[in-house]
């Protein structure tokens, strides 16, 4: 199943979640109403007989029951909204709630540096922003999770046990598993699920608090009433727990198999993720988490963090997951592994050294620069799908100059690096741009950008956007006001010569989608419902701009334009007429196509791939624009390095 099919499946899961949540709320309201009727019957036992039975008794107190029902609904709704609001900041808020410590971009800790390198390589492979990275230092078990409304505000957290016990291949498999959840839209659903579940659990939580209060005040006259209220709320709470675990089990279980399969497609090997699952089954701490909030996030973990029974399990059995990856696996081998690891726990770094996984990653062939133009290869099968080239991404990562990577990771260097990418080759214009930087961000940032400019100017064009993506996490840590000044300064640099180049446009758009959007991630709607025919004008302009920038010959551009749109809207004819103001036209088009339905987006990306590869080769302009379009669609796109 590809990215767009998973997005459509996530939408169906959301609808099922709403139905289950509605059933849970209805059950809770009925239990509360029944408790109220029971309390009234105890208070005036003769009333039930007076009204001729329970039905008439309930009808006589319909007004009170209506008030009780509305109050219960209000409490559940308010609790859900408050919890969702507390997670509005995105994935980082979830990781910090569980005690996660942020991994700094310039860390020198070997385990943390290995983790960051793995995350960055997979982000490059999927053409997504590098998520924030957290470590749960107090957790010795092997586990991980991803959280966030979209890839722009995503966070990935791993336990200290995973860092210490998994080798690089295994860690890569776990991280790839979590990336698949990010790309599939599972993480947005997980945050919504956390909020909704808190709403149906809040009455039970309140019951426990009231019971604690009642025990402390058991000598008071109101003790009996307080304990009765607590008992009722606890019963209601068990109803919430029942439905909450049922919902989590129903939503989560099938997604784990798909995420495992996607991880294999990302990494192109099964030994990594299968090895991680075997270690979970064999080490003493397994995947258990000791945090008090584990119940709340159990559905979003890599492994079962609680140890639910099979009925409530949010994850398939470990042996089943391993066999799906390694059909020849014999569960009896776990006995010997447990004995081995009980006396000598696994060490990921030592295994890396023994297996040679800690060796420097291979750089790009020859001069570390892919040849141009690029062969189209299997672009149709790559765009929007999970078989990302992790090996190609590792080569790109290794080809980036160390000085520029260090700048991307540094809090003070990230802004200077991106500004350096926008500096012009003309010395006079560059001096004018320097003044704009100094005016907006200070002289120190301007000088740092100028110092990096010679290396960014020498950088191969296809390495520019991957390098910029490494700087985005450090940018997202900046205060909103400072980030606004930075974006305004970038805009001034882009327009300094009175024209907008395609790379400048792409970098500006990526800043907007992958950095600025993260300031308020909850506002973004993940998917629209528009059909392709409803976006006819936007599609025409998008394909015209792509064809014009990707071909120097007008006839070749027209053929690519027609071939691409024929895939998207085969029954309609379009005249190739590139818009005069291509920047404004592209802005309108990209905003509109993100409102397309998931499967419509798939057809669009297939059409763009056809237009790009129509002449059998892909130019840098096409590669950069295609990467930007896919980023605006929040869609993965592997590195385009077909002809090295």
mmCIF file of C-alpha atoms in Angstrom, residues 194-477:
data_model
loop_
_atom_site.group_PDB
_atom_site.id
_atom_site.type_symbol
_atom_site.label_atom_id
_atom_site.label_comp_id
_atom_site.label_asym_id
_atom_site.label_seq_id
_atom_site.Cartn_x
_atom_site.Cartn_y
_atom_site.Cartn_z
ATOM 1 C CA UNK A 194 -5.055 10.919 23.131
ATOM 2 C CA UNK A 195 -7.441 13.849 23.504
ATOM 3 C CA UNK A 196 -10.612 11.846 22.955
ATOM 4 C CA UNK A 197 -9.553 9.045 25.278
ATOM 5 C CA UNK A 198 -8.755 11.530 28.042
ATOM 6 C CA UNK A 199 -12.308 12.810 27.707
ATOM 7 C CA UNK A 200 -13.862 9.398 28.343
ATOM 8 C CA UNK A 201 -11.372 8.571 31.098
ATOM 9 C CA UNK A 202 -11.650 11.874 32.981
ATOM 10 C CA UNK A 203 -14.655 10.837 35.089
ATOM 11 C CA UNK A 204 -12.799 7.772 36.322
ATOM 12 C CA UNK A 205 -9.758 9.901 37.147
ATOM 13 C CA UNK A 206 -12.042 12.298 39.013
ATOM 14 C CA UNK A 207 -13.523 9.340 40.896
ATOM 15 C CA UNK A 208 -10.096 8.273 42.137
ATOM 16 C CA UNK A 209 -9.347 11.802 43.320
ATOM 17 C CA UNK A 210 -12.712 12.071 45.070
ATOM 18 C CA UNK A 211 -12.157 8.693 46.738
ATOM 19 C CA UNK A 212 -8.821 9.900 48.068
ATOM 20 C CA UNK A 213 -10.506 13.011 49.441
ATOM 21 C CA UNK A 214 -13.324 10.947 50.926
ATOM 22 C CA UNK A 215 -10.896 8.688 52.786
ATOM 23 C CA UNK A 216 -9.172 11.690 54.300
ATOM 24 C CA UNK A 217 -12.493 13.153 55.383
ATOM 25 C CA UNK A 218 -14.287 9.949 56.411
ATOM 26 C CA UNK A 219 -15.225 11.367 59.843
ATOM 27 C CA UNK A 220 -17.238 14.213 58.358
ATOM 28 C CA UNK A 221 -21.002 14.096 57.836
ATOM 29 C CA UNK A 222 -20.608 14.230 54.079
ATOM 30 C CA UNK A 223 -18.248 11.225 53.971
ATOM 31 C CA UNK A 224 -20.958 8.769 52.903
ATOM 32 C CA UNK A 225 -22.148 10.954 50.043
ATOM 33 C CA UNK A 226 -18.577 11.626 48.906
ATOM 34 C CA UNK A 227 -17.708 7.910 48.881
ATOM 35 C CA UNK A 228 -20.905 7.108 46.970
ATOM 36 C CA UNK A 229 -20.068 9.729 44.346
ATOM 37 C CA UNK A 230 -16.540 8.350 44.105
ATOM 38 C CA UNK A 231 -17.870 4.807 43.662
ATOM 39 C CA UNK A 232 -20.190 5.907 40.863
ATOM 40 C CA UNK A 233 -17.418 7.793 39.107
ATOM 41 C CA UNK A 234 -15.093 4.800 39.396
ATOM 42 C CA UNK A 235 -17.727 2.592 37.769
ATOM 43 C CA UNK A 236 -18.090 5.158 35.014
ATOM 44 C CA UNK A 237 -14.310 5.257 34.764
ATOM 45 C CA UNK A 238 -14.164 1.498 34.176
ATOM 46 C CA UNK A 239 -16.641 1.944 31.337
ATOM 47 C CA UNK A 240 -14.291 4.568 29.888
ATOM 48 C CA UNK A 241 -11.256 2.310 30.330
ATOM 49 C CA UNK A 242 -13.114 -0.561 28.627
ATOM 50 C CA UNK A 243 -13.996 1.508 25.585
ATOM 51 C CA UNK A 244 -10.666 3.333 25.567
ATOM 52 C CA UNK A 245 -8.650 0.138 25.386
ATOM 53 C CA UNK A 246 -11.081 -1.321 22.856
ATOM 54 C CA UNK A 247 -10.663 1.738 20.626
ATOM 55 C CA UNK A 248 -6.872 1.692 20.903
ATOM 56 C CA UNK A 249 -6.695 -2.007 20.120
ATOM 57 C CA UNK A 250 -8.955 -1.622 17.107
ATOM 58 C CA UNK A 251 -7.132 1.400 15.709
ATOM 59 C CA UNK A 252 -3.521 0.397 16.377
ATOM 60 C CA UNK A 253 -3.046 -3.310 15.757
ATOM 61 C CA UNK A 254 -3.251 -3.451 11.963
ATOM 62 C CA UNK A 255 -1.118 -0.329 11.555
ATOM 63 C CA UNK A 256 1.872 -2.015 13.188
ATOM 64 C CA UNK A 257 2.163 -4.698 10.494
ATOM 65 C CA UNK A 258 1.987 -2.017 7.803
ATOM 66 C CA UNK A 259 4.596 0.128 9.565
ATOM 67 C CA UNK A 260 6.914 -2.886 9.848
ATOM 68 C CA UNK A 261 6.511 -3.559 6.127
ATOM 69 C CA UNK A 262 7.121 0.115 5.323
ATOM 70 C CA UNK A 263 10.312 0.050 7.406
ATOM 71 C CA UNK A 264 11.571 -2.822 5.262
ATOM 72 C CA UNK A 265 10.821 -0.784 2.131
ATOM 73 C CA UNK A 266 12.683 2.196 3.577
ATOM 74 C CA UNK A 267 15.799 0.292 4.614
ATOM 75 C CA UNK A 268 15.727 -2.412 1.908
ATOM 76 C CA UNK A 269 16.480 -5.143 4.479
ATOM 77 C CA UNK A 270 14.609 -7.070 7.168
ATOM 78 C CA UNK A 271 17.426 -7.890 9.580
ATOM 79 C CA UNK A 272 17.292 -4.485 11.260
ATOM 80 C CA UNK A 273 13.672 -4.302 12.395
ATOM 81 C CA UNK A 274 13.474 -8.087 12.911
ATOM 82 C CA UNK A 275 16.578 -7.920 15.106
ATOM 83 C CA UNK A 276 15.043 -5.114 17.175
ATOM 84 C CA UNK A 277 11.890 -7.184 17.745
ATOM 85 C CA UNK A 278 13.977 -10.225 18.748
ATOM 86 C CA UNK A 279 15.836 -8.134 21.315
ATOM 87 C CA UNK A 280 12.550 -6.859 22.741
ATOM 88 C CA UNK A 281 11.466 -10.475 23.137
ATOM 89 C CA UNK A 282 14.788 -11.539 24.634
ATOM 90 C CA UNK A 283 16.068 -8.795 26.956
ATOM 91 C CA UNK A 284 14.906 -8.517 30.538
ATOM 92 C CA UNK A 285 13.125 -5.156 30.287
ATOM 93 C CA UNK A 286 11.515 -5.916 26.922
ATOM 94 C CA UNK A 287 9.608 -2.863 25.671
ATOM 95 C CA UNK A 288 7.921 -1.963 28.968
ATOM 96 C CA UNK A 289 7.835 1.682 29.996
ATOM 97 C CA UNK A 290 7.724 2.809 33.620
ATOM 98 C CA UNK A 291 6.107 6.188 32.989
ATOM 99 C CA UNK A 292 2.743 6.854 34.602
ATOM 100 C CA UNK A 293 1.480 8.165 31.245
ATOM 101 C CA UNK A 294 2.180 4.925 29.366
ATOM 102 C CA UNK A 295 -1.527 4.008 29.300
ATOM 103 C CA UNK A 296 -2.246 7.227 27.444
ATOM 104 C CA UNK A 297 0.374 6.682 24.720
ATOM 105 C CA UNK A 298 0.385 2.874 24.512
ATOM 106 C CA UNK A 299 -1.215 2.917 21.064
ATOM 107 C CA UNK A 300 1.646 4.941 19.543
ATOM 108 C CA UNK A 301 4.651 2.942 20.773
ATOM 109 C CA UNK A 302 6.930 0.706 18.669
ATOM 110 C CA UNK A 303 6.442 -2.170 21.143
ATOM 111 C CA UNK A 304 3.841 -2.940 23.781
ATOM 112 C CA UNK A 305 4.747 -0.612 26.641
ATOM 113 C CA UNK A 306 2.306 -2.046 29.201
ATOM 114 C CA UNK A 307 1.746 -5.748 28.620
ATOM 115 C CA UNK A 308 -1.940 -5.836 27.750
ATOM 116 C CA UNK A 309 -3.770 -9.123 27.448
ATOM 117 C CA UNK A 310 -4.458 -10.311 23.912
ATOM 118 C CA UNK A 311 -7.983 -8.819 23.994
ATOM 119 C CA UNK A 312 -6.720 -5.287 24.673
ATOM 120 C CA UNK A 313 -3.356 -5.551 22.916
ATOM 121 C CA UNK A 314 -2.443 -2.486 20.864
ATOM 122 C CA UNK A 315 0.288 -4.472 19.072
ATOM 123 C CA UNK A 316 0.324 -7.901 17.401
ATOM 124 C CA UNK A 317 2.269 -10.636 19.246
ATOM 125 C CA UNK A 318 6.033 -10.224 18.861
ATOM 126 C CA UNK A 319 6.483 -13.683 17.361
ATOM 127 C CA UNK A 320 3.866 -12.919 14.704
ATOM 128 C CA UNK A 321 5.580 -9.629 13.803
ATOM 129 C CA UNK A 322 8.971 -11.358 13.564
ATOM 130 C CA UNK A 323 7.588 -14.182 11.407
ATOM 131 C CA UNK A 324 5.993 -11.657 9.053
ATOM 132 C CA UNK A 325 9.505 -10.298 8.464
ATOM 133 C CA UNK A 326 11.426 -13.587 8.747
ATOM 134 C CA UNK A 327 9.198 -16.585 7.862
ATOM 135 C CA UNK A 328 11.984 -19.033 8.802
ATOM 136 C CA UNK A 329 12.194 -17.723 12.368
ATOM 137 C CA UNK A 330 11.957 -20.405 15.064
ATOM 138 C CA UNK A 331 10.492 -19.022 18.329
ATOM 139 C CA UNK A 332 12.524 -21.605 20.282
ATOM 140 C CA UNK A 333 15.674 -19.598 19.563
ATOM 141 C CA UNK A 334 14.363 -16.916 21.909
ATOM 142 C CA UNK A 335 15.103 -19.216 24.863
ATOM 143 C CA UNK A 336 18.841 -19.254 24.135
ATOM 144 C CA UNK A 337 18.832 -15.524 23.348
ATOM 145 C CA UNK A 338 17.195 -14.765 26.706
ATOM 146 C CA UNK A 339 19.822 -16.809 28.519
ATOM 147 C CA UNK A 340 22.634 -15.129 26.592
ATOM 148 C CA UNK A 341 21.351 -11.592 27.151
ATOM 149 C CA UNK A 342 20.530 -12.221 30.823
ATOM 150 C CA UNK A 343 24.226 -12.651 31.597
ATOM 151 C CA UNK A 344 25.569 -10.313 28.899
ATOM 152 C CA UNK A 345 23.080 -7.619 27.771
ATOM 153 C CA UNK A 346 23.509 -6.554 24.123
ATOM 154 C CA UNK A 347 25.508 -3.408 23.326
ATOM 155 C CA UNK A 348 24.553 -1.639 20.130
ATOM 156 C CA UNK A 349 27.810 0.280 19.705
ATOM 157 C CA UNK A 350 29.935 -2.850 20.233
ATOM 158 C CA UNK A 351 27.843 -4.749 17.680
ATOM 159 C CA UNK A 352 28.321 -1.872 15.227
ATOM 160 C CA UNK A 353 32.081 -2.173 15.589
ATOM 161 C CA UNK A 354 31.996 -5.957 15.185
ATOM 162 C CA UNK A 355 29.753 -5.764 12.112
ATOM 163 C CA UNK A 356 31.518 -2.762 10.601
ATOM 164 C CA UNK A 357 28.387 -0.625 10.830
ATOM 165 C CA UNK A 358 30.286 2.226 12.462
ATOM 166 C CA UNK A 359 32.462 2.774 9.375
ATOM 167 C CA UNK A 360 32.039 6.071 7.478
ATOM 168 C CA UNK A 361 29.140 5.984 5.030
ATOM 169 C CA UNK A 362 30.068 5.797 1.357
ATOM 170 C CA UNK A 363 30.186 9.163 -0.369
ATOM 171 C CA UNK A 364 28.918 9.965 -3.833
ATOM 172 C CA UNK A 365 30.875 8.582 -6.746
ATOM 173 C CA UNK A 366 33.880 10.433 -8.137
ATOM 174 C CA UNK A 367 33.758 14.092 -7.167
ATOM 175 C CA UNK A 368 30.843 13.438 -4.794
ATOM 176 C CA UNK A 369 28.591 15.101 -7.359
ATOM 177 C CA UNK A 370 25.826 13.281 -9.229
ATOM 178 C CA UNK A 371 25.978 13.818 -12.989
ATOM 179 C CA UNK A 372 23.347 15.956 -14.677
ATOM 180 C CA UNK A 373 20.793 15.704 -16.088
ATOM 181 C CA UNK A 374 19.552 12.727 -14.104
ATOM 182 C CA UNK A 375 18.131 9.582 -15.604
ATOM 183 C CA UNK A 376 14.446 9.211 -14.745
ATOM 184 C CA UNK A 377 14.847 5.609 -13.594
ATOM 185 C CA UNK A 378 11.826 4.436 -11.639
ATOM 186 C CA UNK A 379 10.438 7.848 -10.741
ATOM 187 C CA UNK A 380 6.856 6.703 -11.288
ATOM 188 C CA UNK A 381 7.341 3.955 -8.728
ATOM 189 C CA UNK A 382 9.223 6.213 -6.281
ATOM 190 C CA UNK A 383 7.092 9.330 -5.910
ATOM 191 C CA UNK A 384 4.596 8.960 -3.108
ATOM 192 C CA UNK A 385 5.753 5.485 -2.186
ATOM 193 C CA UNK A 386 7.770 4.078 0.677
ATOM 194 C CA UNK A 387 10.556 2.310 -1.217
ATOM 195 C CA UNK A 388 12.813 5.262 -0.501
ATOM 196 C CA UNK A 389 16.510 5.005 -1.300
ATOM 197 C CA UNK A 390 18.105 4.945 2.146
ATOM 198 C CA UNK A 391 21.467 4.093 0.562
ATOM 199 C CA UNK A 392 21.191 7.106 -1.735
ATOM 200 C CA UNK A 393 20.212 9.269 1.242
ATOM 201 C CA UNK A 394 23.275 8.069 3.165
ATOM 202 C CA UNK A 395 25.432 8.988 0.169
ATOM 203 C CA UNK A 396 23.913 12.466 0.036
ATOM 204 C CA UNK A 397 24.435 12.876 3.774
ATOM 205 C CA UNK A 398 28.087 11.855 3.434
ATOM 206 C CA UNK A 399 28.623 14.133 0.417
ATOM 207 C CA UNK A 400 27.615 17.278 2.328
ATOM 208 C CA UNK A 401 30.690 19.254 3.483
ATOM 209 C CA UNK A 402 31.275 18.830 7.209
ATOM 210 C CA UNK A 403 31.525 22.588 7.775
ATOM 211 C CA UNK A 404 28.104 23.168 6.233
ATOM 212 C CA UNK A 405 26.534 20.282 8.181
ATOM 213 C CA UNK A 406 27.973 21.689 11.414
ATOM 214 C CA UNK A 407 26.468 25.071 10.552
ATOM 215 C CA UNK A 408 23.090 23.456 9.844
ATOM 216 C CA UNK A 409 23.157 21.809 13.272
ATOM 217 C CA UNK A 410 24.225 24.916 15.207
ATOM 218 C CA UNK A 411 21.572 27.224 16.681
ATOM 219 C CA UNK A 412 23.515 30.282 15.498
ATOM 220 C CA UNK A 413 24.647 28.730 12.227
ATOM 221 C CA UNK A 414 21.366 27.488 10.760
ATOM 222 C CA UNK A 415 20.096 30.938 9.807
ATOM 223 C CA UNK A 416 23.478 31.937 8.360
ATOM 224 C CA UNK A 417 23.596 28.766 6.260
ATOM 225 C CA UNK A 418 20.173 29.277 4.672
ATOM 226 C CA UNK A 419 20.951 32.930 4.011
ATOM 227 C CA UNK A 420 24.251 31.899 2.397
ATOM 228 C CA UNK A 421 22.317 29.642 0.020
ATOM 229 C CA UNK A 422 20.373 32.719 -1.117
ATOM 230 C CA UNK A 423 23.369 35.036 -1.607
ATOM 231 C CA UNK A 424 23.954 36.073 -5.213
ATOM 232 C CA UNK A 425 27.079 35.358 -7.225
ATOM 233 C CA UNK A 426 27.423 39.030 -8.189
ATOM 234 C CA UNK A 427 29.603 40.857 -5.622
ATOM 235 C CA UNK A 428 27.700 44.137 -5.837
ATOM 236 C CA UNK A 429 24.311 42.512 -5.351
ATOM 237 C CA UNK A 430 25.750 40.333 -2.599
ATOM 238 C CA UNK A 431 26.836 43.472 -0.714
ATOM 239 C CA UNK A 432 23.284 44.806 -0.980
ATOM 240 C CA UNK A 433 21.986 41.498 0.398
ATOM 241 C CA UNK A 434 24.509 41.724 3.242
ATOM 242 C CA UNK A 435 23.012 45.069 4.271
ATOM 243 C CA UNK A 436 19.520 43.520 4.281
ATOM 244 C CA UNK A 437 20.710 40.707 6.575
ATOM 245 C CA UNK A 438 22.473 43.124 8.927
ATOM 246 C CA UNK A 439 19.383 45.316 9.073
ATOM 247 C CA UNK A 440 17.017 42.456 9.821
ATOM 248 C CA UNK A 441 19.112 40.066 11.889
ATOM 249 C CA UNK A 442 22.319 41.832 12.885
ATOM 250 C CA UNK A 443 25.834 42.240 11.555
ATOM 251 C CA UNK A 444 27.095 38.983 13.107
ATOM 252 C CA UNK A 445 24.591 36.883 11.137
ATOM 253 C CA UNK A 446 25.461 38.800 7.958
ATOM 254 C CA UNK A 447 29.181 38.122 8.360
ATOM 255 C CA UNK A 448 28.547 34.433 9.141
ATOM 256 C CA UNK A 449 26.447 34.082 5.979
ATOM 257 C CA UNK A 450 29.138 35.733 3.853
ATOM 258 C CA UNK A 451 31.767 33.402 5.323
ATOM 259 C CA UNK A 452 29.736 30.340 4.283
ATOM 260 C CA UNK A 453 28.832 31.636 0.813
ATOM 261 C CA UNK A 454 31.906 30.303 -1.061
ATOM 262 C CA UNK A 455 31.133 26.747 0.060
ATOM 263 C CA UNK A 456 27.400 26.988 -0.620
ATOM 264 C CA UNK A 457 28.154 28.417 -4.073
ATOM 265 C CA UNK A 458 30.381 25.410 -4.825
ATOM 266 C CA UNK A 459 27.753 22.954 -3.626
ATOM 267 C CA UNK A 460 26.141 20.740 -6.236
ATOM 268 C CA UNK A 461 22.597 22.022 -6.927
ATOM 269 C CA UNK A 462 20.937 18.741 -5.948
ATOM 270 C CA UNK A 463 22.535 18.894 -2.496
ATOM 271 C CA UNK A 464 21.158 22.344 -1.645
ATOM 272 C CA UNK A 465 17.641 21.422 -0.519
ATOM 273 C CA UNK A 466 18.731 18.332 1.477
ATOM 274 C CA UNK A 467 21.291 20.531 3.252
ATOM 275 C CA UNK A 468 18.640 23.160 3.972
ATOM 276 C CA UNK A 469 16.364 20.504 5.482
ATOM 277 C CA UNK A 470 19.083 19.659 8.031
ATOM 278 C CA UNK A 471 18.933 23.273 9.252
ATOM 279 C CA UNK A 472 15.157 23.346 9.722
ATOM 280 C CA UNK A 473 15.108 21.678 13.193
ATOM 281 C CA UNK A 474 17.432 24.355 14.628
ATOM 282 C CA UNK A 475 15.272 27.060 13.041
ATOM 283 C CA UNK A 476 12.130 25.655 14.634
ATOM 284 C CA UNK A 477 13.703 26.279 18.061
#
